[in-house]
Amino acid sequence: MKKILSVMAVLLCLSLVFASCGNTAEETTLPETTAEETTLPAEKAVINIGLLKGPTGMGAAQLLENNKNGTANADYNLTLAGAPDVLQSALINGSLDMAALPTNVAAVLHGKTEGKVQLLAVNTLGVIYLMTNNENIKTISDLQGKTILSAGQGTTTEYVLNYILSENGLTDVTVEYAAEHAEVITKAVSDGYEVILLPEPFVTQMKAQDAGYSVAIDLTKEWNALGGKELTMGCIAVRKEFAEKNPEAVKAFLKDYEASVNAVNADPAAAGTIIESFEIAKAAVASKAIPNCNIVFMTGDEMISNVSDYLNVLFTSNPKAVGGAVPAADFYCTVK
C-alpha cells in the first residue's frame, strides 16, 4: 500500500531540490515502512488508587516512584489517607477504582454494596505486636491480669487480639483503647503503661521514643500457633465494574504492584527514601520497619484459600467483623 511521506521527509526533499543537488523528488523517495513500524504505542490506562500511610503505602513505594518518572505500566492518580474511612467512601462512590483496606473491611463493603467491591490482592500479613517494659512478660499467658493499651477498637486489631486471648483461655485481661496509634505511644511514655499493642511502623517509632519498650509477643505467630493460615490483614480492593471493563488496566496494576513489593522488601533503605518523598513515613523509620511489616503480594488461589480461612475465623469470633456473613466466591477478583 502506498504510504504518505512524513512532513519532515517532504521538507527534506524540497530542501535538496532547492539546493540544486541534482536529485528530484522521485529520486529521494524514502523506502516504505511497514504497518508495524507506524503503529503507535497503546495509551496507558488511568487508575485512581487510594493508599494508606503505613505498610500498604510502603509496599507501593516503587510503583509510586515509577509513576512519577513515567515508567509504570499505568498512570496512577494517588489519594493518600491516614485511615481507611475516606478510602471506603471514595471506592463506593466511584471516585477511586482501587483502594488499600483492611481485608475484613473489604468483605464488609462487598456485602454492603451487593458485590460491587471485590478483593484483588493481599498486600499485608500480620503487623501487630505486643510491646512491654516488663521483662517478665514473654508469653501470652503472662498477660493474665494485665491491662493492654491499644488503638483500633472495632477494627481487625481488636478482633484478632480478642480471638487470641480467648483461644488461650485468658479471661482477666483489660484492653483500653486510644483514638490512634500515635496516641498509644504518647500515653505509654507519659503514663507508663506496662503493655501496649502497636503495628509497624509504630513499633519502630515506640522504640525510638522509649528504648525501655521491646516486642514481647508477635501476634502473627500466635495466630499461626492456633492452626490458622496466614493472617491476611491488608488488601487491595477494586470496584467490580472497573475490573470488568478494564481487565488490562488491572493486569498492569498487578504487574506494577508485585514489582514494587519485591523492590521494597529487597532494599528497605532505598525504599525508605522513596517513602519519605511521598510523605508516607520518615525514611529512617520506614527502612527499619519494613522487615517486620510483612509486606506481600498474594493473588489467585493462594489469596482465596488464606483469606477465606481468615474471614471464617473472624466471623466465628465476631460476625460484625466481616459484615455479618462470610463473602461468597464472587468476593474474589481473579483476573485472567
mmCIF file of C-alpha atoms in Angstrom, residues 34-318:
data_model
loop_
_atom_site.group_PDB
_atom_site.id
_atom_site.type_symbol
_atom_site.label_atom_id
_atom_site.label_comp_id
_atom_site.label_asym_id
_atom_site.label_seq_id
_atom_site.Cartn_x
_atom_site.Cartn_y
_atom_site.Cartn_z
ATOM 1 C CA THR A 34 5.524 -1.491 7.436
ATOM 2 C CA ALA A 35 2.291 -1.262 9.407
ATOM 3 C CA GLU A 36 4.164 -2.443 12.478
ATOM 4 C CA GLU A 37 6.671 0.387 12.197
ATOM 5 C CA THR A 38 3.954 3.053 12.090
ATOM 6 C CA THR A 39 1.866 1.656 14.958
ATOM 7 C CA LEU A 40 1.889 3.982 17.959
ATOM 8 C CA PRO A 41 2.231 2.559 21.474
ATOM 9 C CA ALA A 42 -1.054 1.987 23.265
ATOM 10 C CA GLU A 43 -2.123 4.705 25.667
ATOM 11 C CA LYS A 44 -1.664 3.821 29.332
ATOM 12 C CA ALA A 45 -4.709 3.172 31.453
ATOM 13 C CA VAL A 46 -5.516 5.690 34.169
ATOM 14 C CA ILE A 47 -6.188 4.221 37.619
ATOM 15 C CA ASN A 48 -7.454 6.204 40.598
ATOM 16 C CA ILE A 49 -5.983 4.467 43.627
ATOM 17 C CA GLY A 50 -6.113 5.121 47.362
ATOM 18 C CA LEU A 51 -3.333 4.017 49.705
ATOM 19 C CA LEU A 52 -2.877 4.174 53.459
ATOM 20 C CA LYS A 53 0.052 5.622 55.331
ATOM 21 C CA GLY A 54 1.781 2.553 56.743
ATOM 22 C CA PRO A 55 2.677 -0.855 55.299
ATOM 23 C CA THR A 56 0.233 -0.697 52.378
ATOM 24 C CA GLY A 57 1.616 2.617 51.214
ATOM 25 C CA MET A 58 5.153 1.393 51.823
ATOM 26 C CA GLY A 59 4.666 -1.612 49.582
ATOM 27 C CA ALA A 60 3.636 0.664 46.721
ATOM 28 C CA ALA A 61 6.710 2.894 47.046
ATOM 29 C CA GLN A 62 8.435 1.745 43.867
ATOM 30 C CA LEU A 63 5.160 1.859 41.956
ATOM 31 C CA LEU A 64 4.703 5.478 43.000
ATOM 32 C CA GLU A 65 8.264 6.346 42.033
ATOM 33 C CA ASN A 66 7.863 4.703 38.626
ATOM 34 C CA ASN A 67 4.571 6.525 38.161
ATOM 35 C CA LYS A 68 6.301 9.815 38.928
ATOM 36 C CA ASN A 69 9.000 9.012 36.369
ATOM 37 C CA GLY A 70 6.525 7.813 33.752
ATOM 38 C CA THR A 71 7.857 4.245 33.691
ATOM 39 C CA ALA A 72 4.912 2.470 35.345
ATOM 40 C CA ASN A 73 2.616 0.254 33.265
ATOM 41 C CA ALA A 74 -0.353 2.519 34.064
ATOM 42 C CA ASP A 75 -0.912 6.134 35.083
ATOM 43 C CA TYR A 76 -1.919 6.392 38.747
ATOM 44 C CA ASN A 77 -3.824 9.201 40.436
ATOM 45 C CA LEU A 78 -2.984 8.778 44.120
ATOM 46 C CA THR A 79 -5.086 9.500 47.193
ATOM 47 C CA LEU A 80 -3.082 9.001 50.383
ATOM 48 C CA ALA A 81 -5.030 8.665 53.634
ATOM 49 C CA GLY A 82 -4.216 8.101 57.281
ATOM 50 C CA ALA A 83 -7.303 5.944 57.916
ATOM 51 C CA PRO A 84 -9.449 3.703 55.698
ATOM 52 C CA ASP A 85 -12.718 5.609 56.202
ATOM 53 C CA VAL A 86 -12.008 8.163 53.482
ATOM 54 C CA LEU A 87 -10.972 5.473 51.022
ATOM 55 C CA GLN A 88 -14.064 3.376 51.702
ATOM 56 C CA SER A 89 -16.489 6.106 50.716
ATOM 57 C CA ALA A 90 -14.438 7.081 47.670
ATOM 58 C CA LEU A 91 -14.366 3.478 46.470
ATOM 59 C CA ILE A 92 -18.127 3.154 46.871
ATOM 60 C CA ASN A 93 -18.961 6.399 45.064
ATOM 61 C CA GLY A 94 -16.602 5.582 42.200
ATOM 62 C CA SER A 95 -14.021 8.328 42.660
ATOM 63 C CA LEU A 96 -11.488 5.579 43.383
ATOM 64 C CA ASP A 97 -11.022 2.470 41.268
ATOM 65 C CA MET A 98 -8.879 0.645 43.823
ATOM 66 C CA ALA A 99 -8.041 1.139 47.477
ATOM 67 C CA ALA A 100 -5.830 -0.343 50.148
ATOM 68 C CA LEU A 101 -8.062 -1.507 53.004
ATOM 69 C CA PRO A 102 -8.123 -3.915 55.911
ATOM 70 C CA THR A 103 -9.233 -7.232 54.412
ATOM 71 C CA ASN A 104 -12.265 -7.534 56.653
ATOM 72 C CA VAL A 105 -13.365 -4.017 55.651
ATOM 73 C CA ALA A 106 -13.286 -5.085 52.011
ATOM 74 C CA ALA A 107 -15.535 -8.008 52.989
ATOM 75 C CA VAL A 108 -17.947 -5.644 54.760
ATOM 76 C CA LEU A 109 -18.076 -3.347 51.709
ATOM 77 C CA HIS A 110 -18.696 -6.321 49.434
ATOM 78 C CA GLY A 111 -21.818 -7.101 51.433
ATOM 79 C CA LYS A 112 -22.981 -3.500 51.758
ATOM 80 C CA THR A 113 -22.663 -2.823 48.045
ATOM 81 C CA GLU A 114 -24.193 -6.149 46.955
ATOM 82 C CA GLY A 115 -20.957 -7.346 45.410
ATOM 83 C CA LYS A 116 -19.764 -4.121 43.795
ATOM 84 C CA VAL A 117 -16.466 -4.218 45.748
ATOM 85 C CA GLN A 118 -14.091 -7.158 45.305
ATOM 86 C CA LEU A 119 -10.797 -8.363 46.713
ATOM 87 C CA LEU A 120 -7.971 -8.088 44.182
ATOM 88 C CA ALA A 121 -4.797 -8.860 46.142
ATOM 89 C CA VAL A 122 -3.459 -9.321 49.651
ATOM 90 C CA ASN A 123 -0.677 -6.862 50.396
ATOM 91 C CA THR A 124 -0.008 -7.166 54.125
ATOM 92 C CA LEU A 125 0.094 -10.037 56.593
ATOM 93 C CA GLY A 126 0.103 -9.614 60.366
ATOM 94 C CA VAL A 127 1.870 -6.475 61.548
ATOM 95 C CA ILE A 128 0.683 -6.151 65.157
ATOM 96 C CA TYR A 129 2.917 -6.692 68.156
ATOM 97 C CA LEU A 130 2.575 -6.592 71.929
ATOM 98 C CA MET A 131 5.300 -4.463 73.483
ATOM 99 C CA THR A 132 6.232 -4.173 77.123
ATOM 100 C CA ASN A 133 8.676 -2.578 79.520
ATOM 101 C CA ASN A 134 8.362 -5.581 81.863
ATOM 102 C CA GLU A 135 10.964 -8.231 81.114
ATOM 103 C CA ASN A 136 8.833 -10.854 82.873
ATOM 104 C CA ILE A 137 6.155 -10.673 80.154
ATOM 105 C CA LYS A 138 7.255 -13.100 77.455
ATOM 106 C CA THR A 139 4.253 -15.224 76.512
ATOM 107 C CA ILE A 140 0.506 -14.848 76.036
ATOM 108 C CA SER A 141 -0.169 -16.489 79.391
ATOM 109 C CA ASP A 142 1.851 -13.735 81.095
ATOM 110 C CA LEU A 143 -0.885 -11.259 80.113
ATOM 111 C CA GLN A 144 -3.399 -12.651 82.606
ATOM 112 C CA GLY A 145 -4.461 -9.834 84.923
ATOM 113 C CA LYS A 146 -2.722 -7.173 82.828
ATOM 114 C CA THR A 147 -4.014 -4.068 81.028
ATOM 115 C CA ILE A 148 -3.192 -3.544 77.372
ATOM 116 C CA LEU A 149 -3.234 -0.109 75.754
ATOM 117 C CA SER A 150 -4.161 -0.297 72.067
ATOM 118 C CA ALA A 151 -5.755 1.580 69.189
ATOM 119 C CA GLY A 152 -8.118 0.190 66.592
ATOM 120 C CA GLN A 153 -11.264 -0.502 68.557
ATOM 121 C CA GLY A 154 -13.846 -2.052 66.246
ATOM 122 C CA THR A 155 -11.176 -2.988 63.695
ATOM 123 C CA THR A 156 -9.196 -6.103 62.794
ATOM 124 C CA THR A 157 -6.753 -5.300 65.578
ATOM 125 C CA GLU A 158 -9.440 -5.735 68.225
ATOM 126 C CA TYR A 159 -10.884 -8.877 66.636
ATOM 127 C CA VAL A 160 -7.511 -10.596 66.268
ATOM 128 C CA LEU A 161 -6.439 -9.723 69.803
ATOM 129 C CA ASN A 162 -9.724 -10.903 71.327
ATOM 130 C CA TYR A 163 -9.574 -14.148 69.348
ATOM 131 C CA ILE A 164 -6.038 -14.924 70.501
ATOM 132 C CA LEU A 165 -6.798 -14.082 74.136
ATOM 133 C CA SER A 166 -9.974 -16.168 74.082
ATOM 134 C CA GLU A 167 -8.367 -19.184 72.418
ATOM 135 C CA ASN A 168 -5.623 -19.104 75.036
ATOM 136 C CA GLY A 169 -8.158 -19.070 77.869
ATOM 137 C CA LEU A 170 -7.308 -15.593 79.132
ATOM 138 C CA THR A 171 -10.377 -14.078 80.750
ATOM 139 C CA ASP A 172 -8.790 -11.469 83.011
ATOM 140 C CA VAL A 173 -7.193 -9.080 80.539
ATOM 141 C CA THR A 174 -8.320 -5.454 80.241
ATOM 142 C CA VAL A 175 -7.921 -3.615 76.942
ATOM 143 C CA GLU A 176 -8.021 0.176 76.911
ATOM 144 C CA TYR A 177 -8.358 1.936 73.582
ATOM 145 C CA ALA A 178 -6.763 5.147 72.386
ATOM 146 C CA ALA A 179 -8.015 7.059 69.342
ATOM 147 C CA GLU A 180 -4.969 6.307 67.200
ATOM 148 C CA HIS A 181 -1.583 4.597 67.278
ATOM 149 C CA ALA A 182 0.330 7.835 67.823
ATOM 150 C CA GLU A 183 -1.717 8.405 70.984
ATOM 151 C CA VAL A 184 -0.740 4.946 72.239
ATOM 152 C CA ILE A 185 2.911 5.973 72.034
ATOM 153 C CA THR A 186 2.276 9.284 73.788
ATOM 154 C CA LYS A 187 0.251 7.713 76.610
ATOM 155 C CA ALA A 188 2.700 4.852 77.046
ATOM 156 C CA VAL A 189 5.556 7.295 77.563
ATOM 157 C CA SER A 190 3.632 9.708 79.789
ATOM 158 C CA ASP A 191 1.502 7.270 81.800
ATOM 159 C CA GLY A 192 3.824 4.282 81.950
ATOM 160 C CA TYR A 193 1.592 1.554 80.516
ATOM 161 C CA GLU A 194 3.191 -1.827 81.060
ATOM 162 C CA VAL A 195 1.802 -3.489 77.909
ATOM 163 C CA ILE A 196 0.882 -1.815 74.634
ATOM 164 C CA LEU A 197 -0.223 -3.110 71.230
ATOM 165 C CA LEU A 198 1.103 -1.472 68.072
ATOM 166 C CA PRO A 199 1.568 -2.264 64.384
ATOM 167 C CA GLU A 200 4.628 -1.410 62.369
ATOM 168 C CA PRO A 201 5.917 1.195 61.683
ATOM 169 C CA PHE A 202 4.698 2.470 65.076
ATOM 170 C CA VAL A 203 6.657 -0.279 66.839
ATOM 171 C CA THR A 204 9.838 1.256 65.452
ATOM 172 C CA GLN A 205 8.692 4.724 66.498
ATOM 173 C CA MET A 206 7.955 3.464 70.018
ATOM 174 C CA LYS A 207 11.453 2.045 70.370
ATOM 175 C CA ALA A 208 12.875 5.408 69.313
ATOM 176 C CA GLN A 209 10.712 7.215 71.879
ATOM 177 C CA ASP A 210 11.483 4.869 74.765
ATOM 178 C CA ALA A 211 14.132 2.160 74.483
ATOM 179 C CA GLY A 212 12.664 0.517 77.591
ATOM 180 C CA TYR A 213 9.894 -0.981 75.447
ATOM 181 C CA SER A 214 10.549 -4.032 73.309
ATOM 182 C CA VAL A 215 8.465 -6.559 71.380
ATOM 183 C CA ALA A 216 7.409 -9.412 73.645
ATOM 184 C CA ILE A 217 4.756 -11.157 71.551
ATOM 185 C CA ASP A 218 4.245 -11.330 67.796
ATOM 186 C CA LEU A 219 0.503 -11.776 67.287
ATOM 187 C CA THR A 220 1.063 -13.238 63.829
ATOM 188 C CA LYS A 221 2.990 -16.136 65.365
ATOM 189 C CA GLU A 222 0.275 -16.552 67.994
ATOM 190 C CA TRP A 223 -2.352 -16.651 65.238
ATOM 191 C CA ASN A 224 -0.407 -19.298 63.343
ATOM 192 C CA ALA A 225 0.055 -21.332 66.523
ATOM 193 C CA LEU A 226 -3.734 -21.669 66.750
ATOM 194 C CA GLY A 227 -3.805 -23.540 63.459
ATOM 195 C CA GLY A 228 -4.940 -20.752 61.197
ATOM 196 C CA LYS A 229 -3.488 -19.929 57.798
ATOM 197 C CA GLU A 230 -1.845 -16.602 57.054
ATOM 198 C CA LEU A 231 -3.042 -13.550 58.939
ATOM 199 C CA THR A 232 -4.118 -11.656 55.811
ATOM 200 C CA MET A 233 -4.800 -8.276 57.375
ATOM 201 C CA GLY A 234 -4.379 -5.885 54.446
ATOM 202 C CA CYS A 235 -5.543 -5.944 50.843
ATOM 203 C CA ILE A 236 -6.199 -4.058 47.648
ATOM 204 C CA ALA A 237 -9.923 -3.808 46.922
ATOM 205 C CA VAL A 238 -11.274 -2.974 43.479
ATOM 206 C CA ARG A 239 -14.610 -1.847 42.089
ATOM 207 C CA LYS A 240 -16.119 -4.786 40.221
ATOM 208 C CA GLU A 241 -17.336 -2.550 37.397
ATOM 209 C CA PHE A 242 -13.852 -1.130 36.862
ATOM 210 C CA ALA A 243 -12.251 -4.585 36.854
ATOM 211 C CA GLU A 244 -14.762 -5.951 34.361
ATOM 212 C CA LYS A 245 -14.454 -3.004 31.980
ATOM 213 C CA ASN A 246 -10.670 -2.603 32.313
ATOM 214 C CA PRO A 247 -9.045 -6.034 32.660
ATOM 215 C CA GLU A 248 -5.810 -4.875 31.004
ATOM 216 C CA ALA A 249 -5.551 -1.964 33.442
ATOM 217 C CA VAL A 250 -5.962 -4.375 36.341
ATOM 218 C CA LYS A 251 -3.230 -6.604 34.924
ATOM 219 C CA ALA A 252 -0.948 -3.586 34.533
ATOM 220 C CA PHE A 253 -1.513 -2.647 38.166
ATOM 221 C CA LEU A 254 -0.825 -6.158 39.426
ATOM 222 C CA LYS A 255 2.422 -6.222 37.480
ATOM 223 C CA ASP A 256 3.465 -2.841 38.882
ATOM 224 C CA TYR A 257 2.454 -3.698 42.444
ATOM 225 C CA GLU A 258 4.214 -7.066 42.511
ATOM 226 C CA ALA A 259 7.424 -5.489 41.235
ATOM 227 C CA SER A 260 7.083 -2.723 43.831
ATOM 228 C CA VAL A 261 6.617 -5.147 46.737
ATOM 229 C CA ASN A 262 9.657 -7.125 45.625
ATOM 230 C CA ALA A 263 11.778 -3.968 45.331
ATOM 231 C CA VAL A 264 10.740 -2.648 48.743
ATOM 232 C CA ASN A 265 11.472 -5.912 50.524
ATOM 233 C CA ALA A 266 14.799 -6.324 48.702
ATOM 234 C CA ASP A 267 16.157 -2.872 49.578
ATOM 235 C CA PRO A 268 14.439 -1.255 52.603
ATOM 236 C CA ALA A 269 16.967 1.591 52.719
ATOM 237 C CA ALA A 270 16.282 2.702 49.148
ATOM 238 C CA ALA A 271 12.552 2.192 49.689
ATOM 239 C CA GLY A 272 12.701 4.351 52.810
ATOM 240 C CA THR A 273 13.982 7.310 50.793
ATOM 241 C CA ILE A 274 11.106 6.975 48.325
ATOM 242 C CA ILE A 275 8.571 6.500 51.129
ATOM 243 C CA GLU A 276 9.619 9.751 52.785
ATOM 244 C CA SER A 277 9.472 11.619 49.468
ATOM 245 C CA PHE A 278 5.772 10.718 49.229
ATOM 246 C CA GLU A 279 5.191 11.663 52.897
ATOM 247 C CA ILE A 280 4.099 8.132 53.818
ATOM 248 C CA ALA A 281 6.603 7.809 56.672
ATOM 249 C CA LYS A 282 10.074 9.049 57.608
ATOM 250 C CA ALA A 283 12.874 7.249 55.794
ATOM 251 C CA ALA A 284 14.694 6.211 58.962
ATOM 252 C CA VAL A 285 11.535 4.710 60.446
ATOM 253 C CA ALA A 286 10.386 3.044 57.228
ATOM 254 C CA SER A 287 13.699 1.367 56.431
ATOM 255 C CA LYS A 288 13.889 -0.151 59.920
ATOM 256 C CA ALA A 289 10.224 -1.159 59.955
ATOM 257 C CA ILE A 290 9.931 -2.779 56.514
ATOM 258 C CA PRO A 291 11.479 -6.158 57.516
ATOM 259 C CA ASN A 292 8.727 -6.547 60.141
ATOM 260 C CA CYS A 293 5.860 -5.164 58.070
ATOM 261 C CA ASN A 294 5.092 -8.468 56.312
ATOM 262 C CA ILE A 295 4.507 -6.701 53.010
ATOM 263 C CA VAL A 296 3.445 -9.294 50.440
ATOM 264 C CA PHE A 297 1.854 -9.787 47.048
ATOM 265 C CA MET A 298 -0.749 -12.551 47.048
ATOM 266 C CA THR A 299 -3.382 -13.275 44.412
ATOM 267 C CA GLY A 300 -5.335 -16.157 42.891
ATOM 268 C CA ASP A 301 -5.903 -19.449 44.686
ATOM 269 C CA GLU A 302 -3.370 -18.658 47.400
ATOM 270 C CA MET A 303 -5.237 -15.453 48.224
ATOM 271 C CA ILE A 304 -8.639 -17.161 48.211
ATOM 272 C CA SER A 305 -7.520 -20.004 50.482
ATOM 273 C CA ASN A 306 -5.872 -17.792 53.093
ATOM 274 C CA VAL A 307 -8.456 -15.003 53.102
ATOM 275 C CA SER A 308 -11.446 -17.326 53.324
ATOM 276 C CA ASP A 309 -9.852 -19.037 56.336
ATOM 277 C CA TYR A 310 -9.082 -15.673 57.930
ATOM 278 C CA LEU A 311 -12.605 -14.324 57.419
ATOM 279 C CA ASN A 312 -14.161 -17.507 58.776
ATOM 280 C CA VAL A 313 -12.132 -17.153 61.976
ATOM 281 C CA LEU A 314 -13.182 -13.517 62.333
ATOM 282 C CA PHE A 315 -16.810 -14.429 61.699
ATOM 283 C CA THR A 316 -16.707 -17.065 64.423
ATOM 284 C CA SER A 317 -15.165 -14.546 66.804
ATOM 285 C CA ASN A 318 -17.497 -11.681 65.869
#
